[in-house]
Amino acid sequence: MNNRALYQNDSASAADYVQPEYLKDLQLIRLQKEVKLAFENVELFRGRMEERGLTPEDVKTLADIRKLPFTTKSDLRDTYPFGLLASPMEKVVRLHASSGTTGKQIVVAYTQEDIKVWAEVVRRALACCGLYKNDIIQVSYGYGLFTGGLGAHYGVEALGATVVPTSGGNTQRQITVMQDFGVTAICCTPSYFNFIIEKAQEQGIDLRKLPIRVGVFGAEPWTDQMRRRIEEASGIKAFDIYGLSEIIGPGVAIECEEQNGLHIFEDHFYPEIIDPDSGEVLPDGELGELVLTTLTKQAMPMIRYRTRDLTRIIAEPCACGRTIRRIARISSRSDDMFIIRGVNVFPSQIEAALLSVEGTSPHYNIVLYTENGMDNIEVDVEVTEGLFSDRVREMETLHQKINRAIESTIGLRVRVKLVAPQTIQRSEGKARRVIDHRNK
Ligand code: DLL
């Protein structure tokens, strides 16, 4: 354990500084139990194990995890609502649901133990961002079936900090509360925080002058360029938090003060990176699909869950002293990618290029359309009132710069449209920036 780091931050957790050898032993013991729990209680998992001639006793080492079958989102849909439960309903104390961007919703369940683990990982996550018991933390993720609000809420309480449960929406009130209560940190989606910044600016409130110093942003992909914009406009330090309902909710991984990759709470969630096409496990450092196995989940264990999120494992030690490994920021989901005239494009590449141009706004949409039988991309970007109404020359220059930045990043010429202020829909939760009007 790194004592110096622990002394510096009294809310840090010893589990973040565990010796790797000890961690591996712990992971194996937990994995064996988790596989047994799923095998004995989840028909779908048992069936797949039996097809492969496997029993829980075949998991003798951590590497044996590779023999186990994957679980996918459609498994949750096909067994909706409770088919993957490994604990009886009398032990289940909470249900959450996620609709995702497409398709039928999925439901996830928690026992009292699961809720405790969840609060604990979120507590550790908040501590990673330098938050303490004397912080006042506004939770502006939606409360309800979405895991963001309640997940963050329990973590703040576990930290012993003060939670301000505003949930999403009513942006004016969010700002009033932030000012009046002396809020020091906020948890919400990065796109919602951009909306809050904008609303505050409209009222002449400078967030840089308020006590708020930390943002815990996640639930959607966002880029380093977006982080810089947020940090500059608000004077806070913006941290990336990752999680998904199927595994627990927020609190699977989080950035530390180094802001260089997200520490994954490996004592509860076992990560692998696979080639999304072949399913083959890739070595540390290679980009691929993140596969997660819950090691302690009781109500709904997930064995080798294919997240569709693309990242890589960073095995090198982190300057913060934590020994748990990191994953790179999730730039995209494999199903977010679109193919335009044979070129693979991720929305995050467009965001990075767009925001690398000075004077662009973080309010943008990506519209896919078909013209003369060819698929194309249009990027709609808002400009300021002043620029829009009378500075034609500047508009032209900005237009060209954006065009060039995007073309040199994705290798395709796109149509850039500078649009009037307030024409791009603002988001209070997860932003939907890609609008697909292509002929199918
Ligand atoms: O979004 C849980 C969460 C709430 C995470 C609050 C962080 C903060 P779901 O609604 O099930 O759960 O969506 C999970 O969102 O598979 C990723 O594709 C995406 N996602 C979540 N966090 C990040 C992030 C919550 N930091 C899906 N960066 C995941 C990129 C993210 N994508």
GROMACS .gro file of C-alpha atoms and ligand atoms in nm:
model
  472
    1MET     CA    1   0.000   0.000   0.000
    2ASN     CA    2   0.121   0.346  -0.083
    3ASN     CA    3   0.108   0.523   0.252
    4ARG     CA    4   0.196   0.863   0.117
    5ALA     CA    5  -0.106   0.865  -0.109
    6LEU     CA    6  -0.326   0.743   0.173
    7TYR     CA    7  -0.208   1.014   0.409
    8GLN     CA    8  -0.264   1.277   0.145
    9ASN     CA    9  -0.621   1.174   0.094
   10ASP     CA   10  -0.799   1.035   0.396
   11SER     CA   11  -1.090   0.920   0.183
   12ALA     CA   12  -0.868   0.702  -0.040
   13SER     CA   13  -0.924   0.330  -0.017
   14ALA     CA   14  -0.660   0.070   0.061
   15ALA     CA   15  -0.817  -0.149  -0.207
   16ASP     CA   16  -0.691   0.094  -0.472
   17TYR     CA   17  -0.333   0.026  -0.363
   18VAL     CA   18  -0.353  -0.352  -0.336
   19GLN     CA   19  -0.049  -0.559  -0.428
   20PRO     CA   20  -0.104  -0.711  -0.774
   21GLU     CA   21  -0.033  -1.067  -0.654
   22TYR     CA   22  -0.282  -1.034  -0.374
   23LEU     CA   23  -0.534  -0.885  -0.616
   24LYS     CA   24  -0.502  -1.184  -0.849
   25ASP     CA   25  -0.568  -1.427  -0.563
   26LEU     CA   26  -0.869  -1.227  -0.458
   27GLN     CA   27  -1.001  -1.209  -0.813
   28LEU     CA   28  -0.970  -1.584  -0.859
   29ILE     CA   29  -1.151  -1.666  -0.537
   30ARG     CA   30  -1.427  -1.422  -0.622
   31LEU     CA   31  -1.450  -1.540  -0.982
   32GLN     CA   32  -1.490  -1.901  -0.876
   33LYS     CA   33  -1.772  -1.806  -0.639
   34GLU     CA   34  -1.940  -1.586  -0.897
   35VAL     CA   35  -1.931  -1.855  -1.166
   36LYS     CA   36  -2.075  -2.106  -0.920
   37LEU     CA   37  -2.354  -1.864  -0.825
   38ALA     CA   38  -2.445  -1.808  -1.188
   39PHE     CA   39  -2.416  -2.176  -1.280
   40GLU     CA   40  -2.643  -2.286  -1.000
   41ASN     CA   41  -2.907  -2.019  -1.048
   42VAL     CA   42  -2.911  -1.889  -1.405
   43GLU     CA   43  -3.048  -2.132  -1.659
   44LEU     CA   44  -2.908  -1.953  -1.961
   45PHE     CA   45  -2.555  -1.956  -1.819
   46ARG     CA   46  -2.574  -2.316  -1.701
   47GLY     CA   47  -2.699  -2.425  -2.044
   48ARG     CA   48  -2.411  -2.253  -2.220
   49MET     CA   49  -2.159  -2.401  -1.979
   50GLU     CA   50  -2.299  -2.748  -2.029
   51GLU     CA   51  -2.287  -2.710  -2.407
   52ARG     CA   52  -1.915  -2.653  -2.365
   53GLY     CA   53  -1.881  -2.940  -2.122
   54LEU     CA   54  -1.782  -2.699  -1.844
   55THR     CA   55  -1.860  -2.684  -1.474
   56PRO     CA   56  -1.755  -2.415  -1.224
   57GLU     CA   57  -1.470  -2.644  -1.112
   58ASP     CA   58  -1.305  -2.586  -1.450
   59VAL     CA   59  -1.215  -2.235  -1.342
   60LYS     CA   60  -0.883  -2.312  -1.175
   61THR     CA   61  -0.687  -2.004  -1.275
   62LEU     CA   62  -0.778  -1.654  -1.384
   63ALA     CA   63  -0.681  -1.744  -1.740
   64ASP     CA   64  -0.958  -2.008  -1.739
   65ILE     CA   65  -1.207  -1.723  -1.768
   66ARG     CA   66  -1.139  -1.740  -2.141
   67LYS     CA   67  -1.318  -2.073  -2.160
   68LEU     CA   68  -1.640  -1.919  -2.033
   69PRO     CA   69  -1.919  -1.806  -2.266
   70PHE     CA   70  -1.984  -1.437  -2.332
   71THR     CA   71  -2.300  -1.260  -2.220
   72THR     CA   72  -2.452  -0.995  -2.446
   73LYS     CA   73  -2.718  -0.728  -2.425
   74SER     CA   74  -2.957  -0.946  -2.624
   75ASP     CA   75  -2.931  -1.209  -2.350
   76LEU     CA   76  -3.076  -0.950  -2.111
   77ARG     CA   77  -3.347  -0.864  -2.362
   78ASP     CA   78  -3.432  -1.227  -2.437
   79THR     CA   79  -3.469  -1.314  -2.068
   80TYR     CA   80  -3.649  -0.987  -1.981
   81PRO     CA   81  -3.727  -0.901  -1.708
   82PHE     CA   82  -3.585  -1.141  -1.449
   83GLY     CA   83  -3.436  -1.435  -1.639
   84LEU     CA   84  -3.076  -1.366  -1.535
   85LEU     CA   85  -3.144  -1.325  -1.164
   86ALA     CA   86  -2.929  -1.546  -0.944
   87SER     CA   87  -3.091  -1.442  -0.616
   88PRO     CA   88  -3.456  -1.488  -0.518
   89MET     CA   89  -3.674  -1.177  -0.539
   90GLU     CA   90  -3.698  -1.161  -0.159
   91LYS     CA   91  -3.328  -1.073  -0.156
   92VAL     CA   92  -3.356  -0.815  -0.432
   93VAL     CA   93  -3.393  -0.464  -0.292
   94ARG     CA   94  -3.363  -0.252  -0.607
   95LEU     CA   95  -3.436  -0.265  -0.978
   96HIS     CA   96  -3.303  -0.026  -1.242
   97ALA     CA   97  -3.360  -0.026  -1.615
   98SER     CA   98  -3.186   0.106  -1.921
   99SER     CA   99  -3.344   0.165  -2.257
  100GLY     CA  100  -3.025   0.233  -2.448
  101THR     CA  101  -3.043   0.417  -2.775
  102THR     CA  102  -3.219   0.135  -2.955
  103GLY     CA  103  -3.438  -0.155  -2.869
  104LYS     CA  104  -3.629  -0.291  -2.576
  105GLN     CA  105  -3.527  -0.192  -2.226
  106ILE     CA  106  -3.321  -0.416  -2.003
  107VAL     CA  107  -3.365  -0.453  -1.629
  108VAL     CA  108  -3.096  -0.499  -1.365
  109ALA     CA  109  -3.130  -0.604  -1.002
  110TYR     CA  110  -2.942  -0.551  -0.676
  111THR     CA  111  -2.936  -0.721  -0.338
  112GLN     CA  112  -2.856  -0.523  -0.025
  113GLU     CA  113  -2.495  -0.646  -0.060
  114ASP     CA  114  -2.482  -0.524  -0.420
  115ILE     CA  115  -2.603  -0.180  -0.315
  116LYS     CA  116  -2.326  -0.170  -0.053
  117VAL     CA  117  -2.060  -0.263  -0.309
  118TRP     CA  118  -2.198  -0.005  -0.549
  119ALA     CA  119  -2.190   0.273  -0.287
  120GLU     CA  120  -1.835   0.166  -0.201
  121VAL     CA  121  -1.702   0.177  -0.558
  122VAL     CA  122  -1.863   0.515  -0.618
  123ARG     CA  123  -1.717   0.637  -0.288
  124ARG     CA  124  -1.374   0.525  -0.408
  125ALA     CA  125  -1.439   0.693  -0.742
  126LEU     CA  126  -1.524   1.025  -0.579
  127ALA     CA  127  -1.214   0.998  -0.361
  128CYS     CA  128  -1.010   0.949  -0.681
  129CYS     CA  129  -1.133   1.293  -0.791
  130GLY     CA  130  -1.001   1.442  -0.467
  131LEU     CA  131  -1.341   1.471  -0.299
  132TYR     CA  132  -1.374   1.454   0.080
  133LYS     CA  133  -1.636   1.439   0.348
  134ASN     CA  134  -1.653   1.817   0.365
  135ASP     CA  135  -1.752   1.852   0.000
  136ILE     CA  136  -2.102   1.950  -0.107
  137ILE     CA  137  -2.186   1.744  -0.411
  138GLN     CA  138  -2.473   1.814  -0.646
  139VAL     CA  139  -2.605   1.505  -0.822
  140SER     CA  140  -2.760   1.615  -1.149
  141TYR     CA  141  -2.774   1.275  -1.313
  142GLY     CA  142  -3.135   1.166  -1.349
  143TYR     CA  143  -3.283   0.985  -1.051
  144GLY     CA  144  -3.514   0.698  -1.133
  145LEU     CA  145  -3.467   0.388  -1.342
  146PHE     CA  146  -3.141   0.530  -1.480
  147THR     CA  147  -2.852   0.427  -1.255
  148GLY     CA  148  -2.674   0.764  -1.265
  149GLY     CA  149  -2.864   0.956  -0.998
  150LEU     CA  150  -2.907   0.699  -0.724
  151GLY     CA  151  -2.568   0.543  -0.796
  152ALA     CA  152  -2.386   0.872  -0.742
  153HIS     CA  153  -2.612   0.960  -0.448
  154TYR     CA  154  -2.524   0.654  -0.241
  155GLY     CA  155  -2.157   0.703  -0.318
  156VAL     CA  156  -2.162   1.061  -0.194
  157GLU     CA  157  -2.329   0.951   0.128
  158ALA     CA  158  -2.079   0.669   0.173
  159LEU     CA  159  -1.801   0.927   0.140
  160GLY     CA  160  -1.965   1.123   0.419
  161ALA     CA  161  -1.993   1.427   0.196
  162THR     CA  162  -2.315   1.627   0.159
  163VAL     CA  163  -2.537   1.523  -0.127
  164VAL     CA  164  -2.763   1.772  -0.306
  165PRO     CA  165  -3.001   1.548  -0.505
  166THR     CA  166  -3.120   1.787  -0.776
  167SER     CA  167  -3.156   1.513  -1.042
  168GLY     CA  168  -3.156   1.634  -1.405
  169GLY     CA  169  -3.356   1.922  -1.548
  170ASN     CA  170  -3.477   2.259  -1.420
  171THR     CA  171  -3.145   2.414  -1.510
  172GLN     CA  172  -3.222   2.750  -1.360
  173ARG     CA  173  -3.275   2.589  -1.022
  174GLN     CA  174  -2.955   2.385  -1.060
  175ILE     CA  175  -2.761   2.710  -1.085
  176THR     CA  176  -2.941   2.872  -0.793
  177VAL     CA  177  -2.873   2.570  -0.574
  178MET     CA  178  -2.510   2.559  -0.684
  179GLN     CA  179  -2.465   2.922  -0.587
  180ASP     CA  180  -2.671   2.930  -0.269
  181PHE     CA  181  -2.550   2.602  -0.117
  182GLY     CA  182  -2.184   2.659  -0.200
  183VAL     CA  183  -2.167   2.339  -0.405
  184THR     CA  184  -1.807   2.219  -0.453
  185ALA     CA  185  -1.864   1.936  -0.702
  186ILE     CA  186  -2.124   1.821  -0.954
  187CYS     CA  187  -2.205   1.483  -1.104
  188CYS     CA  188  -2.382   1.491  -1.442
  189THR     CA  189  -2.328   1.419  -1.809
  190PRO     CA  190  -2.068   1.640  -1.976
  191SER     CA  191  -2.331   1.760  -2.222
  192TYR     CA  192  -2.561   1.865  -1.941
  193PHE     CA  193  -2.280   2.055  -1.775
  194ASN     CA  194  -2.223   2.242  -2.101
  195PHE     CA  195  -2.587   2.343  -2.088
  196ILE     CA  196  -2.546   2.459  -1.726
  197ILE     CA  197  -2.239   2.664  -1.823
  198GLU     CA  198  -2.434   2.826  -2.103
  199LYS     CA  199  -2.736   2.908  -1.884
  200ALA     CA  200  -2.509   3.055  -1.615
  201GLN     CA  201  -2.331   3.270  -1.875
  202GLU     CA  202  -2.664   3.400  -2.003
  203GLN     CA  203  -2.739   3.524  -1.652
  204GLY     CA  204  -2.399   3.680  -1.610
  205ILE     CA  205  -2.294   3.419  -1.352
  206ASP     CA  206  -1.929   3.324  -1.374
  207LEU     CA  207  -1.892   2.964  -1.254
  208ARG     CA  208  -1.519   3.025  -1.213
  209LYS     CA  209  -1.600   3.253  -0.922
  210LEU     CA  210  -1.814   2.995  -0.739
  211PRO     CA  211  -1.673   2.736  -0.492
  212ILE     CA  212  -1.739   2.451  -0.741
  213ARG     CA  213  -1.405   2.285  -0.826
  214VAL     CA  214  -1.479   1.930  -0.950
  215GLY     CA  215  -1.706   1.771  -1.210
  216VAL     CA  216  -1.766   1.395  -1.224
  217PHE     CA  217  -1.882   1.345  -1.580
  218GLY     CA  218  -1.983   1.030  -1.762
  219ALA     CA  219  -2.265   0.819  -1.904
  220GLU     CA  220  -2.170   0.925  -2.258
  221PRO     CA  221  -1.853   0.952  -2.463
  222TRP     CA  222  -1.670   1.284  -2.451
  223THR     CA  223  -1.329   1.394  -2.567
  224ASP     CA  224  -1.026   1.562  -2.414
  225GLN     CA  225  -1.108   1.863  -2.631
  226MET     CA  226  -1.449   1.881  -2.464
  227ARG     CA  227  -1.283   1.849  -2.123
  228ARG     CA  228  -1.060   2.146  -2.198
  229ARG     CA  229  -1.357   2.356  -2.305
  230ILE     CA  230  -1.545   2.269  -1.987
  231GLU     CA  231  -1.249   2.332  -1.760
  232GLU     CA  232  -1.175   2.667  -1.919
  233ALA     CA  233  -1.531   2.791  -1.908
  234SER     CA  234  -1.604   2.683  -1.552
  235GLY     CA  235  -1.270   2.674  -1.371
  236ILE     CA  236  -1.335   2.321  -1.243
  237LYS     CA  237  -1.137   2.001  -1.289
  238ALA     CA  238  -1.341   1.758  -1.501
  239PHE     CA  239  -1.310   1.383  -1.434
  240ASP     CA  240  -1.433   1.100  -1.651
  241ILE     CA  241  -1.643   0.833  -1.476
  242TYR     CA  242  -1.745   0.515  -1.654
  243GLY     CA  243  -2.003   0.251  -1.584
  244LEU     CA  244  -2.298   0.064  -1.725
  245SER     CA  245  -2.621  -0.067  -1.581
  246GLU     CA  246  -2.550  -0.430  -1.665
  247ILE     CA  247  -2.237  -0.430  -1.446
  248ILE     CA  248  -2.353  -0.200  -1.166
  249GLY     CA  249  -2.407   0.157  -1.294
  250PRO     CA  250  -2.158   0.443  -1.248
  251GLY     CA  251  -1.842   0.350  -1.059
  252VAL     CA  252  -1.683   0.080  -1.273
  253ALA     CA  253  -1.387   0.304  -1.354
  254ILE     CA  254  -1.278   0.663  -1.291
  255GLU     CA  255  -0.996   0.901  -1.363
  256CYS     CA  256  -0.764   1.010  -1.084
  257GLU     CA  257  -0.592   1.348  -1.047
  258GLU     CA  258  -0.356   1.249  -1.332
  259GLN     CA  259  -0.650   1.250  -1.577
  260ASN     CA  260  -0.471   0.994  -1.783
  261GLY     CA  261  -0.687   0.684  -1.812
  262LEU     CA  262  -0.954   0.548  -1.580
  263HIS     CA  263  -0.871   0.323  -1.285
  264ILE     CA  264  -1.092   0.020  -1.298
  265PHE     CA  265  -1.210  -0.127  -0.971
  266GLU     CA  266  -1.061  -0.464  -1.056
  267ASP     CA  267  -1.140  -0.618  -0.721
  268HIS     CA  268  -1.508  -0.607  -0.822
  269PHE     CA  269  -1.503  -0.599  -1.203
  270TYR     CA  270  -1.266  -0.816  -1.403
  271PRO     CA  271  -1.170  -0.656  -1.736
  272GLU     CA  272  -1.067  -0.819  -2.063
  273ILE     CA  273  -1.019  -0.665  -2.406
  274ILE     CA  274  -1.126  -0.868  -2.706
  275ASP     CA  275  -1.122  -0.839  -3.079
  276PRO     CA  276  -1.490  -0.760  -3.142
  277ASP     CA  277  -1.498  -0.972  -3.457
  278SER     CA  278  -1.317  -1.287  -3.349
  279GLY     CA  279  -1.384  -1.272  -2.975
  280GLU     CA  280  -1.012  -1.339  -2.919
  281VAL     CA  281  -0.860  -1.186  -2.604
  282LEU     CA  282  -0.609  -0.911  -2.686
  283PRO     CA  283  -0.295  -0.830  -2.490
  284ASP     CA  284  -0.275  -0.526  -2.259
  285GLY     CA  285  -0.237  -0.205  -2.455
  286GLU     CA  286  -0.435  -0.313  -2.760
  287LEU     CA  287  -0.756  -0.140  -2.855
  288GLY     CA  288  -1.066  -0.358  -2.858
  289GLU     CA  289  -1.401  -0.425  -2.695
  290LEU     CA  290  -1.416  -0.417  -2.317
  291VAL     CA  291  -1.555  -0.734  -2.162
  292LEU     CA  292  -1.641  -0.721  -1.793
  293THR     CA  293  -1.710  -0.991  -1.538
  294THR     CA  294  -1.865  -0.899  -1.206
  295LEU     CA  295  -1.676  -1.060  -0.920
  296THR     CA  296  -1.908  -0.983  -0.629
  297LYS     CA  297  -2.252  -0.918  -0.777
  298GLN     CA  298  -2.521  -1.128  -0.612
  299ALA     CA  299  -2.857  -1.044  -0.770
  300MET     CA  300  -2.739  -1.055  -1.128
  301PRO     CA  301  -2.388  -1.181  -1.188
  302MET     CA  302  -2.252  -1.095  -1.532
  303ILE     CA  303  -1.997  -1.332  -1.675
  304ARG     CA  304  -1.788  -1.194  -1.962
  305TYR     CA  305  -2.033  -0.922  -2.052
  306ARG     CA  306  -1.962  -0.770  -2.392
  307THR     CA  307  -1.994  -0.396  -2.332
  308ARG     CA  308  -1.944  -0.290  -2.698
  309ASP     CA  309  -1.732  -0.008  -2.554
  310LEU     CA  310  -1.393   0.034  -2.719
  311THR     CA  311  -1.084   0.093  -2.508
  312ARG     CA  312  -0.752  -0.062  -2.407
  313ILE     CA  313  -0.597  -0.169  -2.079
  314ILE     CA  314  -0.314   0.051  -1.955
  315ALA     CA  315  -0.097  -0.181  -1.746
  316GLU     CA  316   0.181   0.070  -1.670
  317PRO     CA  317   0.179   0.209  -1.317
  318CYS     CA  318   0.001   0.539  -1.262
  319ALA     CA  319   0.181   0.838  -1.111
  320CYS     CA  320  -0.096   0.865  -0.851
  321GLY     CA  321   0.034   0.547  -0.684
  322ARG     CA  322  -0.281   0.339  -0.723
  323THR     CA  323  -0.199  -0.014  -0.828
  324ILE     CA  324  -0.533  -0.103  -0.984
  325ARG     CA  325  -0.496  -0.081  -1.360
  326ARG     CA  326  -0.644   0.174  -1.594
  327ILE     CA  327  -0.847   0.167  -1.912
  328ALA     CA  328  -0.814   0.439  -2.173
  329ARG     CA  329  -1.107   0.679  -2.206
  330ILE     CA  330  -1.393   0.516  -2.390
  331SER     CA  331  -1.388   0.706  -2.714
  332SER     CA  332  -1.670   0.514  -2.875
  333ARG     CA  333  -1.894   0.213  -2.881
  334SER     CA  334  -1.843  -0.035  -3.159
  335ASP     CA  335  -2.207   0.019  -3.262
  336ASP     CA  336  -2.164   0.400  -3.277
  337MET     CA  337  -1.938   0.369  -3.575
  338PHE     CA  338  -2.079   0.456  -3.912
  339ILE     CA  339  -1.935   0.377  -4.250
  340ILE     CA  340  -1.945   0.657  -4.503
  341ARG     CA  341  -1.822   0.581  -4.852
  342GLY     CA  342  -1.616   0.298  -4.714
  343VAL     CA  343  -1.455   0.500  -4.436
  344ASN     CA  344  -1.514   0.407  -4.073
  345VAL     CA  345  -1.605   0.715  -3.873
  346PHE     CA  346  -1.661   0.755  -3.501
  347PRO     CA  347  -1.858   1.055  -3.371
  348SER     CA  348  -1.582   1.123  -3.118
  349GLN     CA  349  -1.334   1.187  -3.402
  350ILE     CA  350  -1.562   1.457  -3.535
  351GLU     CA  351  -1.604   1.609  -3.188
  352ALA     CA  352  -1.228   1.616  -3.132
  353ALA     CA  353  -1.164   1.780  -3.471
  354LEU     CA  354  -1.444   2.031  -3.429
  355LEU     CA  355  -1.342   2.141  -3.082
  356SER     CA  356  -0.977   2.166  -3.179
  357VAL     CA  357  -1.080   2.474  -3.379
  358GLU     CA  358  -1.087   2.786  -3.168
  359GLY     CA  359  -1.419   2.967  -3.162
  360THR     CA  360  -1.637   2.661  -3.219
  361SER     CA  361  -1.919   2.583  -2.979
  362PRO     CA  362  -1.968   2.249  -2.801
  363HIS     CA  363  -2.326   2.242  -2.928
  364TYR     CA  364  -2.326   2.038  -3.246
  365ASN     CA  365  -2.505   1.758  -3.430
  366ILE     CA  366  -2.385   1.505  -3.682
  367VAL     CA  367  -2.644   1.444  -3.953
  368LEU     CA  368  -2.603   1.150  -4.188
  369TYR     CA  369  -2.786   1.180  -4.520
  370THR     CA  370  -2.800   1.030  -4.866
  371GLU     CA  371  -2.765   1.238  -5.181
  372ASN     CA  372  -2.756   1.098  -5.533
  373GLY     CA  373  -2.725   0.753  -5.384
  374MET     CA  374  -2.417   0.848  -5.179
  375ASP     CA  375  -2.400   0.866  -4.801
  376ASN     CA  376  -2.267   1.192  -4.658
  377ILE     CA  377  -2.203   1.365  -4.327
  378GLU     CA  378  -2.328   1.708  -4.231
  379VAL     CA  379  -2.195   1.868  -3.914
  380ASP     CA  380  -2.421   2.139  -3.773
  381VAL     CA  381  -2.242   2.373  -3.535
  382GLU     CA  382  -2.388   2.664  -3.347
  383VAL     CA  383  -2.214   2.998  -3.360
  384THR     CA  384  -2.257   3.299  -3.135
  385GLU     CA  385  -2.526   3.561  -3.196
  386GLY     CA  386  -2.268   3.827  -3.290
  387LEU     CA  387  -2.092   3.609  -3.541
  388PHE     CA  388  -2.416   3.484  -3.689
  389SER     CA  389  -2.578   3.821  -3.744
  390ASP     CA  390  -2.305   4.036  -3.887
  391ARG     CA  391  -1.961   3.886  -3.918
  392VAL     CA  392  -1.980   3.708  -4.252
  393ARG     CA  393  -1.604   3.706  -4.312
  394GLU     CA  394  -1.533   3.546  -3.975
  395MET     CA  395  -1.807   3.294  -4.039
  396GLU     CA  396  -1.641   3.197  -4.365
  397THR     CA  397  -1.303   3.157  -4.200
  398LEU     CA  398  -1.447   2.947  -3.920
  399HIS     CA  399  -1.634   2.737  -4.172
  400GLN     CA  400  -1.316   2.662  -4.363
  401LYS     CA  401  -1.118   2.583  -4.050
  402ILE     CA  402  -1.379   2.334  -3.930
  403ASN     CA  403  -1.395   2.175  -4.271
  404ARG     CA  404  -1.021   2.131  -4.285
  405ALA     CA  405  -0.996   1.999  -3.927
  406ILE     CA  406  -1.260   1.735  -3.987
  407GLU     CA  407  -1.131   1.634  -4.326
  408SER     CA  408  -0.779   1.588  -4.199
  409THR     CA  409  -0.903   1.377  -3.907
  410ILE     CA  410  -1.146   1.142  -4.077
  411GLY     CA  411  -1.020   1.162  -4.432
  412LEU     CA  412  -1.358   1.264  -4.572
  413ARG     CA  413  -1.499   1.592  -4.686
  414VAL     CA  414  -1.812   1.673  -4.492
  415ARG     CA  415  -2.076   1.944  -4.519
  416VAL     CA  416  -2.034   2.194  -4.236
  417LYS     CA  417  -2.331   2.413  -4.150
  418LEU     CA  418  -2.297   2.702  -3.909
  419VAL     CA  419  -2.635   2.742  -3.748
  420ALA     CA  420  -2.799   3.012  -3.536
  421PRO     CA  421  -2.765   3.010  -3.157
  422GLN     CA  422  -3.012   2.788  -2.969
  423THR     CA  423  -3.101   2.575  -3.269
  424ILE     CA  424  -2.924   2.259  -3.152
  425GLN     CA  425  -3.123   2.070  -2.893
  426ARG     CA  426  -2.970   2.084  -2.543
  427SER     CA  427  -2.949   1.770  -2.335
  428GLU     CA  428  -3.024   1.721  -1.967
  429GLY     CA  429  -2.897   1.363  -1.975
  430LYS     CA  430  -2.722   1.162  -2.242
  431ALA     CA  431  -2.681   1.369  -2.559
  432ARG     CA  432  -2.802   1.229  -2.892
  433ARG     CA  433  -2.577   1.396  -3.140
  434VAL     CA  434  -2.601   1.167  -3.438
  435ILE     CA  435  -2.911   1.202  -3.654
  436ASP     CA  436  -2.933   0.935  -3.920
  437HIS     CA  437  -3.137   1.034  -4.226
  438ARG     CA  438  -2.969   0.792  -4.461
  439ASN     CA  439  -3.184   0.589  -4.702
  440LYS     CA  440  -3.179   0.241  -4.562
  441DLL     O1  441  -2.461   0.542  -1.823
  441DLL     C1  442  -2.408   0.453  -1.605
  441DLL     C2  443  -2.338   0.578  -1.571
  441DLL     C3  444  -2.407   0.680  -1.508
  441DLL     C4  445  -2.203   0.594  -1.597
  441DLL     C5  446  -2.342   0.795  -1.472
  441DLL     C6  447  -2.137   0.711  -1.561
  441DLL     C7  448  -2.207   0.811  -1.499
  441DLL     P1  449  -2.611   0.297  -1.901
  441DLL     O2  450  -2.725   0.390  -1.917
  441DLL     O3  451  -2.641   0.153  -1.891
  441DLL     O4  452  -2.530   0.331  -1.772
  441DLL     O5  453  -2.514   0.323  -2.022
  441DLL     C8  454  -2.391   0.258  -2.028
  441DLL     O6  455  -2.292   0.441  -2.150
  441DLL     O7  456  -2.180   0.108  -2.207
  441DLL     C9  457  -2.105   0.339  -2.247
  441DLL     O8  458  -2.135   0.313  -2.384
  441DLL    C10  459  -2.165   0.472  -2.207
  441DLL     N1  460  -2.081   0.536  -2.107
  441DLL    C11  461  -2.097   0.539  -1.973
  441DLL     N2  462  -1.998   0.612  -1.916
  441DLL    C12  463  -1.917   0.653  -2.016
  441DLL    C13  464  -1.797   0.729  -2.024
  441DLL    C14  465  -2.469   0.449  -1.744
  441DLL     N3  466  -1.741   0.783  -1.916
  441DLL    C15  467  -2.315   0.300  -2.152
  441DLL     N4  468  -1.740   0.748  -2.145
  441DLL    C16  469  -2.178   0.240  -2.157
  441DLL    C17  470  -1.796   0.695  -2.256
  441DLL    C18  471  -1.969   0.603  -2.138
  441DLL     N5  472  -1.909   0.624  -2.256
   0.00000   0.00000   0.00000
